[in-house]
Amino acid sequence: MSNIMEKLELTAQSMYCKKIEELTPSELHLSLGKAVMGEIADNWAASKAKHNSERRAYYFSAEFLMGRMMYNNLYCLGILDDVKKMLKKKGVDINVFEDIDDAALGNGGLGRLAACYLDSAATMEVPLDGYGIRYKYGLFKQLIKDGYQVEVADDWQRFDDPWCLRREDEAVTVSFKGQTVKAVPYDMAVIGCKTTNINTLRLWQAEAINEFDFQAFNNTEYNRAVQEKNDAENITKVLYPNDNKYEGKVLRLKQQYFFCSASLQDIMRRYKAKHGNDFSFFAKENAIQLNDTHPVCSIPELVRLLMNEGMNFDEAFEIARKTCAYTNHTVLGEALEKWHADLMMQVIPEIYHIICLIANKLQEELTAKGISEDMKAKMRIVDANTVHMARLATYAGTYVNGVAKLHTEILKDDVLKEWYQVYPERFQNKTNGITQRRWLGLCNPELAALITEKVGSDNWLIDLSLLSKLNDCIDAKTITKFNTIKKKKKVQLAEYIKKMDGVEINPDSIYDIQVKRLHEYKRQLLNAFSIMTIYFRIKEGKLPNWTPTTFIFGAKAAPGYARAKAIIKYINEIADLVNNDPDTKDKLKVVFISNYNVSYAEKIVVAADLSEQTSTAGLEASGTGNMKFMLNGALTLGTYDGANIEIAECAGEENEYIFGARVEDIERLKKEGYDPKKLYEANPEIKKVVDTLIDGTFDDDGAQGEGSFAELHNALINGTSWQEADHYFHIYDLPLYVETKIRANKDYANRKEFGKKCLINIANAGKFSSDRAIVEYAKDIWHTSYRKV
Ligand SMILES: *Cc1c(COP(=O)(O)O)cnc(C)c1O
């Protein structure tokens, strides 16, 4: 420990000729980061050597939403409090690291899941390393101006980054048609908790092959060299900001192939150092998990690399198939990646050629199995000049898994149903999880201390099932303690929101929170409509016993997603109305916080009373935000969807607020012919609320009747040429939702009973640890070693 401070002192001296107390926040971040990296170097090397001697797994993901590293690394090393104290002695507040940007190399749930899995693998001693892309610019930063989202570039490396080691010596080259670039690895240490094990996240950065001597060039040479450099660097310049929507662009395909090829070359090089050209151990020693279809180019690329080593296609394919496994994250049609064959041919023709060989092999295999022509047609990997990546991944892998029970069932009987019929043994469920180190220990030390007291040790940090011990000690005193902690976290969040967004909120009000990416299927608009319904009822004196409530929203919209942006504006217009209306301003407050990210999430989930999880049933594959809230004692106000179902199963449905159409209801409604216009016209309350989009209540920039709010209204009531009216069933669910919300509001008044429900949620959150999930992957899919706790 004192070691760290000594190392810090030396680093500060050698890098900046300064004493610790003289460093700027970014200098302190860099020197302390370097000191920590020095401290862990031996353990890291030992872990690498161990992993190299056994069967190991790799997590391939285009996104890793890591968040801030400093606090978490110190926490997992068990020295956060000591460093805090030692810095304080020097007059330095550890909160200066709040100025350091998050590492936001991901969009939302999928990227955060990858980060939680790395954390859990390190702690559970699973030999799992991550492979991804070192984007120069991560997910944009969001400002709210006049109620609209404004995007700003995320230059997260501008103060340098002590957590990544550039490994120039292990660079490889990646070739596209007409372009070859260098892939330079940057290694990030992933530090386990209560173990010496340290795993690695290797992120690739694209650079030009040649180091140019620009001065030696004439004009033409100069321009060509600059062009070559820019073209190379562009590949890893920016993260695509879409969540749950693929974008069939050349640059995106290049990003995907770039990191898959570089990662596989890396794995091959290590393998060849051990076994030379004998590839018979490859699939025995390596497992590759494909996080969604983004890394699915890995399958043909591995085949290509093996064929380059002299293998024939069938042998190479067999190895690739035994090595890779695929996690599906969505059932949304617009998110299932399909690449144009022409585009693929133009960028990575060799890979396209191998995909065609795989596609043909599948058809032969299906014929041999006696599968009907009709079914064979539905399973084509290359169909109508389009490459279906989910099909490729399902065919050319060991297993395919969904991310919550319901989601896996939907894969089996809908999205991949033909595949389930032919290859039922390949399908598995792996319900998502979150790491309790970051999402409880680090972000809620007060609650963590209470839990440690009740459980009898802090071993819940590495075995979250121990939370069930809490079930035996939910008494009046513990409830009061919990409520006191919750209040403290609510005060802290109020201060933070005041600082970040300039809005004052009342910590004695209910905090009803919806934070996640903005998407129609997540239905932030349903929440907005419910607030308007309650607003009108309060104004009409119909809700005399309403407990004051603060509705907090946080969400980034993909910059090209017009409806999502309109919904942000609409919520901000509602905030403007209800926060300033003398009839409601003491009862309702609406806040749209800006730039929701991992660090903001750490402050939000701890302060929530109600966790809004309102996706249309069947459409949220799992959700992980729901788990963060549950672990910190918020009750789920949500649909019977994704992991909400398992949350309700674990904690008891009577301890959540579950509402609305279930999957079977949605199916029935679709069959019967869902007519939202009829419901809207028959229910004056719904009509009044939905019509606030068009009746002049709100302003979407003077475009009344023709602007983005009118477009939302029209999509709900009339539908569009590409989508039936109210595709996400807002209008059907609205009355059920409002009544459930009012019931939760009433229940909250009984602080003891409500607090008891919160504690029951915490006590039954053990299942939602990513430690449980990662050990399931290790046991059932990767067949690697793992820690027995
Ligand atoms: C957990 C998390 C998500 C995922 O939230 P869902 O509610 O599951 O969609 C998205 N963004 C951030 C920053 C997160 O921490």
JSON list of N, CA and C in Angstrom, two decimals, residues 424-462:
[
{"chain": "A", "resi": 424, "resn": "PRO", "atom": "N", "xyz": [-31.21, -28.30, -32.18]},
{"chain": "A", "resi": 424, "resn": "PRO", "atom": "CA", "xyz": [-31.72, -27.91, -30.86]},
{"chain": "A", "resi": 424, "resn": "PRO", "atom": "C", "xyz": [-30.64, -27.92, -29.77]},
{"chain": "A", "resi": 425, "resn": "GLU", "atom": "N", "xyz": [-29.65, -28.82, -29.93]},
{"chain": "A", "resi": 425, "resn": "GLU", "atom": "CA", "xyz": [-28.62, -28.98, -28.88]},
{"chain": "A", "resi": 425, "resn": "GLU", "atom": "C", "xyz": [-27.70, -27.77, -28.80]},
{"chain": "A", "resi": 426, "resn": "ARG", "atom": "N", "xyz": [-27.76, -26.89, -29.80]},
{"chain": "A", "resi": 426, "resn": "ARG", "atom": "CA", "xyz": [-26.87, -25.73, -29.78]},
{"chain": "A", "resi": 426, "resn": "ARG", "atom": "C", "xyz": [-27.40, -24.59, -28.92]},
{"chain": "A", "resi": 427, "resn": "PHE", "atom": "N", "xyz": [-28.67, -24.62, -28.58]},
{"chain": "A", "resi": 427, "resn": "PHE", "atom": "CA", "xyz": [-29.29, -23.45, -27.94]},
{"chain": "A", "resi": 427, "resn": "PHE", "atom": "C", "xyz": [-29.14, -23.48, -26.42]},
{"chain": "A", "resi": 428, "resn": "GLN", "atom": "N", "xyz": [-28.71, -22.35, -25.88]},
{"chain": "A", "resi": 428, "resn": "GLN", "atom": "CA", "xyz": [-28.57, -22.23, -24.44]},
{"chain": "A", "resi": 428, "resn": "GLN", "atom": "C", "xyz": [-29.11, -20.87, -24.00]},
{"chain": "A", "resi": 429, "resn": "ASN", "atom": "N", "xyz": [-29.43, -20.79, -22.71]},
{"chain": "A", "resi": 429, "resn": "ASN", "atom": "CA", "xyz": [-29.74, -19.47, -22.13]},
{"chain": "A", "resi": 429, "resn": "ASN", "atom": "C", "xyz": [-28.65, -19.08, -21.16]},
{"chain": "A", "resi": 430, "resn": "LYS", "atom": "N", "xyz": [-28.26, -17.81, -21.23]},
{"chain": "A", "resi": 430, "resn": "LYS", "atom": "CA", "xyz": [-27.34, -17.26, -20.24]},
{"chain": "A", "resi": 430, "resn": "LYS", "atom": "C", "xyz": [-27.89, -15.90, -19.84]},
{"chain": "A", "resi": 431, "resn": "THR", "atom": "N", "xyz": [-28.68, -15.88, -18.79]},
{"chain": "A", "resi": 431, "resn": "THR", "atom": "CA", "xyz": [-29.25, -14.61, -18.35]},
{"chain": "A", "resi": 431, "resn": "THR", "atom": "C", "xyz": [-28.13, -13.66, -17.95]},
{"chain": "A", "resi": 432, "resn": "ASN", "atom": "N", "xyz": [-28.21, -12.43, -18.47]},
{"chain": "A", "resi": 432, "resn": "ASN", "atom": "CA", "xyz": [-27.19, -11.40, -18.20]},
{"chain": "A", "resi": 432, "resn": "ASN", "atom": "C", "xyz": [-26.99, -11.16, -16.73]},
{"chain": "A", "resi": 433, "resn": "GLY", "atom": "N", "xyz": [-25.94, -10.44, -16.41]},
{"chain": "A", "resi": 433, "resn": "GLY", "atom": "CA", "xyz": [-25.67, -10.03, -15.03]},
{"chain": "A", "resi": 433, "resn": "GLY", "atom": "C", "xyz": [-24.89, -8.73, -15.00]},
{"chain": "A", "resi": 434, "resn": "ILE", "atom": "N", "xyz": [-24.65, -8.26, -13.80]},
{"chain": "A", "resi": 434, "resn": "ILE", "atom": "CA", "xyz": [-23.88, -7.02, -13.58]},
{"chain": "A", "resi": 434, "resn": "ILE", "atom": "C", "xyz": [-22.87, -7.29, -12.47]},
{"chain": "A", "resi": 435, "resn": "THR", "atom": "N", "xyz": [-21.76, -6.55, -12.48]},
{"chain": "A", "resi": 435, "resn": "THR", "atom": "CA", "xyz": [-20.78, -6.78, -11.41]},
{"chain": "A", "resi": 435, "resn": "THR", "atom": "C", "xyz": [-21.16, -6.00, -10.16]},
{"chain": "A", "resi": 436, "resn": "GLN", "atom": "N", "xyz": [-21.24, -6.73, -9.05]},
{"chain": "A", "resi": 436, "resn": "GLN", "atom": "CA", "xyz": [-21.59, -6.09, -7.78]},
{"chain": "A", "resi": 436, "resn": "GLN", "atom": "C", "xyz": [-20.44, -5.23, -7.22]},
{"chain": "A", "resi": 437, "resn": "ARG", "atom": "N", "xyz": [-19.20, -5.38, -7.81]},
{"chain": "A", "resi": 437, "resn": "ARG", "atom": "CA", "xyz": [-18.13, -4.50, -7.33]},
{"chain": "A", "resi": 437, "resn": "ARG", "atom": "C", "xyz": [-18.45, -3.06, -7.70]},
{"chain": "A", "resi": 438, "resn": "ARG", "atom": "N", "xyz": [-18.65, -2.82, -8.99]},
{"chain": "A", "resi": 438, "resn": "ARG", "atom": "CA", "xyz": [-18.95, -1.45, -9.40]},
{"chain": "A", "resi": 438, "resn": "ARG", "atom": "C", "xyz": [-20.36, -1.01, -9.01]},
{"chain": "A", "resi": 439, "resn": "TRP", "atom": "N", "xyz": [-21.34, -1.92, -9.14]},
{"chain": "A", "resi": 439, "resn": "TRP", "atom": "CA", "xyz": [-22.75, -1.52, -9.04]},
{"chain": "A", "resi": 439, "resn": "TRP", "atom": "C", "xyz": [-23.33, -1.64, -7.64]},
{"chain": "A", "resi": 440, "resn": "LEU", "atom": "N", "xyz": [-22.48, -1.94, -6.65]},
{"chain": "A", "resi": 440, "resn": "LEU", "atom": "CA", "xyz": [-22.92, -1.87, -5.26]},
{"chain": "A", "resi": 440, "resn": "LEU", "atom": "C", "xyz": [-21.75, -1.41, -4.39]},
{"chain": "A", "resi": 441, "resn": "GLY", "atom": "N", "xyz": [-20.68, -2.20, -4.36]},
{"chain": "A", "resi": 441, "resn": "GLY", "atom": "CA", "xyz": [-19.54, -1.89, -3.50]},
{"chain": "A", "resi": 441, "resn": "GLY", "atom": "C", "xyz": [-19.01, -0.50, -3.71]},
{"chain": "A", "resi": 442, "resn": "LEU", "atom": "N", "xyz": [-18.74, -0.18, -4.97]},
{"chain": "A", "resi": 442, "resn": "LEU", "atom": "CA", "xyz": [-18.11, 1.10, -5.28]},
{"chain": "A", "resi": 442, "resn": "LEU", "atom": "C", "xyz": [-19.12, 2.25, -5.27]},
{"chain": "A", "resi": 443, "resn": "CYS", "atom": "N", "xyz": [-20.28, 2.05, -5.82]},
{"chain": "A", "resi": 443, "resn": "CYS", "atom": "CA", "xyz": [-21.20, 3.19, -5.99]},
{"chain": "A", "resi": 443, "resn": "CYS", "atom": "C", "xyz": [-22.10, 3.41, -4.78]},
{"chain": "A", "resi": 444, "resn": "ASN", "atom": "N", "xyz": [-22.18, 2.41, -3.88]},
{"chain": "A", "resi": 444, "resn": "ASN", "atom": "CA", "xyz": [-23.06, 2.57, -2.72]},
{"chain": "A", "resi": 444, "resn": "ASN", "atom": "C", "xyz": [-22.39, 2.02, -1.46]},
{"chain": "A", "resi": 445, "resn": "PRO", "atom": "N", "xyz": [-21.30, 2.68, -1.02]},
{"chain": "A", "resi": 445, "resn": "PRO", "atom": "CA", "xyz": [-20.56, 2.16, 0.14]},
{"chain": "A", "resi": 445, "resn": "PRO", "atom": "C", "xyz": [-21.42, 2.09, 1.41]},
{"chain": "A", "resi": 446, "resn": "GLU", "atom": "N", "xyz": [-22.42, 2.97, 1.49]},
{"chain": "A", "resi": 446, "resn": "GLU", "atom": "CA", "xyz": [-23.26, 2.98, 2.69]},
{"chain": "A", "resi": 446, "resn": "GLU", "atom": "C", "xyz": [-24.11, 1.69, 2.75]},
{"chain": "A", "resi": 447, "resn": "LEU", "atom": "N", "xyz": [-24.73, 1.37, 1.64]},
{"chain": "A", "resi": 447, "resn": "LEU", "atom": "CA", "xyz": [-25.54, 0.14, 1.60]},
{"chain": "A", "resi": 447, "resn": "LEU", "atom": "C", "xyz": [-24.63, -1.09, 1.70]},
{"chain": "A", "resi": 448, "resn": "ALA", "atom": "N", "xyz": [-23.47, -1.01, 1.06]},
{"chain": "A", "resi": 448, "resn": "ALA", "atom": "CA", "xyz": [-22.51, -2.12, 1.12]},
{"chain": "A", "resi": 448, "resn": "ALA", "atom": "C", "xyz": [-22.14, -2.42, 2.57]},
{"chain": "A", "resi": 449, "resn": "ALA", "atom": "N", "xyz": [-21.94, -1.38, 3.35]},
{"chain": "A", "resi": 449, "resn": "ALA", "atom": "CA", "xyz": [-21.57, -1.57, 4.77]},
{"chain": "A", "resi": 449, "resn": "ALA", "atom": "C", "xyz": [-22.71, -2.23, 5.54]},
{"chain": "A", "resi": 450, "resn": "LEU", "atom": "N", "xyz": [-23.94, -1.80, 5.25]},
{"chain": "A", "resi": 450, "resn": "LEU", "atom": "CA", "xyz": [-25.09, -2.42, 5.92]},
{"chain": "A", "resi": 450, "resn": "LEU", "atom": "C", "xyz": [-25.18, -3.91, 5.57]},
{"chain": "A", "resi": 451, "resn": "ILE", "atom": "N", "xyz": [-24.96, -4.20, 4.30]},
{"chain": "A", "resi": 451, "resn": "ILE", "atom": "CA", "xyz": [-25.04, -5.60, 3.85]},
{"chain": "A", "resi": 451, "resn": "ILE", "atom": "C", "xyz": [-23.93, -6.43, 4.49]},
{"chain": "A", "resi": 452, "resn": "THR", "atom": "N", "xyz": [-22.74, -5.88, 4.52]},
{"chain": "A", "resi": 452, "resn": "THR", "atom": "CA", "xyz": [-21.61, -6.59, 5.15]},
{"chain": "A", "resi": 452, "resn": "THR", "atom": "C", "xyz": [-21.93, -6.89, 6.61]},
{"chain": "A", "resi": 453, "resn": "GLU", "atom": "N", "xyz": [-22.53, -5.91, 7.28]},
{"chain": "A", "resi": 453, "resn": "GLU", "atom": "CA", "xyz": [-22.91, -6.11, 8.70]},
{"chain": "A", "resi": 453, "resn": "GLU", "atom": "C", "xyz": [-23.92, -7.27, 8.81]},
{"chain": "A", "resi": 454, "resn": "LYS", "atom": "N", "xyz": [-24.91, -7.26, 7.95]},
{"chain": "A", "resi": 454, "resn": "LYS", "atom": "CA", "xyz": [-25.98, -8.27, 8.05]},
{"chain": "A", "resi": 454, "resn": "LYS", "atom": "C", "xyz": [-25.52, -9.65, 7.58]},
{"chain": "A", "resi": 455, "resn": "VAL", "atom": "N", "xyz": [-24.69, -9.68, 6.54]},
{"chain": "A", "resi": 455, "resn": "VAL", "atom": "CA", "xyz": [-24.24, -10.97, 6.00]},
{"chain": "A", "resi": 455, "resn": "VAL", "atom": "C", "xyz": [-23.12, -11.55, 6.85]},
{"chain": "A", "resi": 456, "resn": "GLY", "atom": "N", "xyz": [-22.45, -10.68, 7.58]},
{"chain": "A", "resi": 456, "resn": "GLY", "atom": "CA", "xyz": [-21.39, -11.16, 8.48]},
{"chain": "A", "resi": 456, "resn": "GLY", "atom": "C", "xyz": [-19.99, -11.08, 7.89]},
{"chain": "A", "resi": 457, "resn": "SER", "atom": "N", "xyz": [-19.89, -10.73, 6.60]},
{"chain": "A", "resi": 457, "resn": "SER", "atom": "CA", "xyz": [-18.58, -10.50, 5.99]},
{"chain": "A", "resi": 457, "resn": "SER", "atom": "C", "xyz": [-18.81, -9.79, 4.66]},
{"chain": "A", "resi": 458, "resn": "ASP", "atom": "N", "xyz": [-17.72, -9.37, 4.02]},
{"chain": "A", "resi": 458, "resn": "ASP", "atom": "CA", "xyz": [-17.89, -8.75, 2.71]},
{"chain": "A", "resi": 458, "resn": "ASP", "atom": "C", "xyz": [-17.67, -9.76, 1.58]},
{"chain": "A", "resi": 459, "resn": "ASN", "atom": "N", "xyz": [-17.85, -11.04, 1.90]},
{"chain": "A", "resi": 459, "resn": "ASN", "atom": "CA", "xyz": [-17.68, -12.05, 0.85]},
{"chain": "A", "resi": 459, "resn": "ASN", "atom": "C", "xyz": [-18.73, -11.99, -0.24]},
{"chain": "A", "resi": 460, "resn": "TRP", "atom": "N", "xyz": [-19.81, -11.25, -0.02]},
{"chain": "A", "resi": 460, "resn": "TRP", "atom": "CA", "xyz": [-20.80, -11.05, -1.09]},
{"chain": "A", "resi": 460, "resn": "TRP", "atom": "C", "xyz": [-20.14, -10.39, -2.30]},
{"chain": "A", "resi": 461, "resn": "LEU", "atom": "N", "xyz": [-18.97, -9.75, -2.06]},
{"chain": "A", "resi": 461, "resn": "LEU", "atom": "CA", "xyz": [-18.25, -9.14, -3.18]},
{"chain": "A", "resi": 461, "resn": "LEU", "atom": "C", "xyz": [-17.82, -10.17, -4.22]},
{"chain": "A", "resi": 462, "resn": "ILE", "atom": "N", "xyz": [-17.61, -11.42, -3.76]},
{"chain": "A", "resi": 462, "resn": "ILE", "atom": "CA", "xyz": [-17.21, -12.46, -4.71]},
{"chain": "A", "resi": 462, "resn": "ILE", "atom": "C", "xyz": [-18.23, -13.61, -4.75]}
]
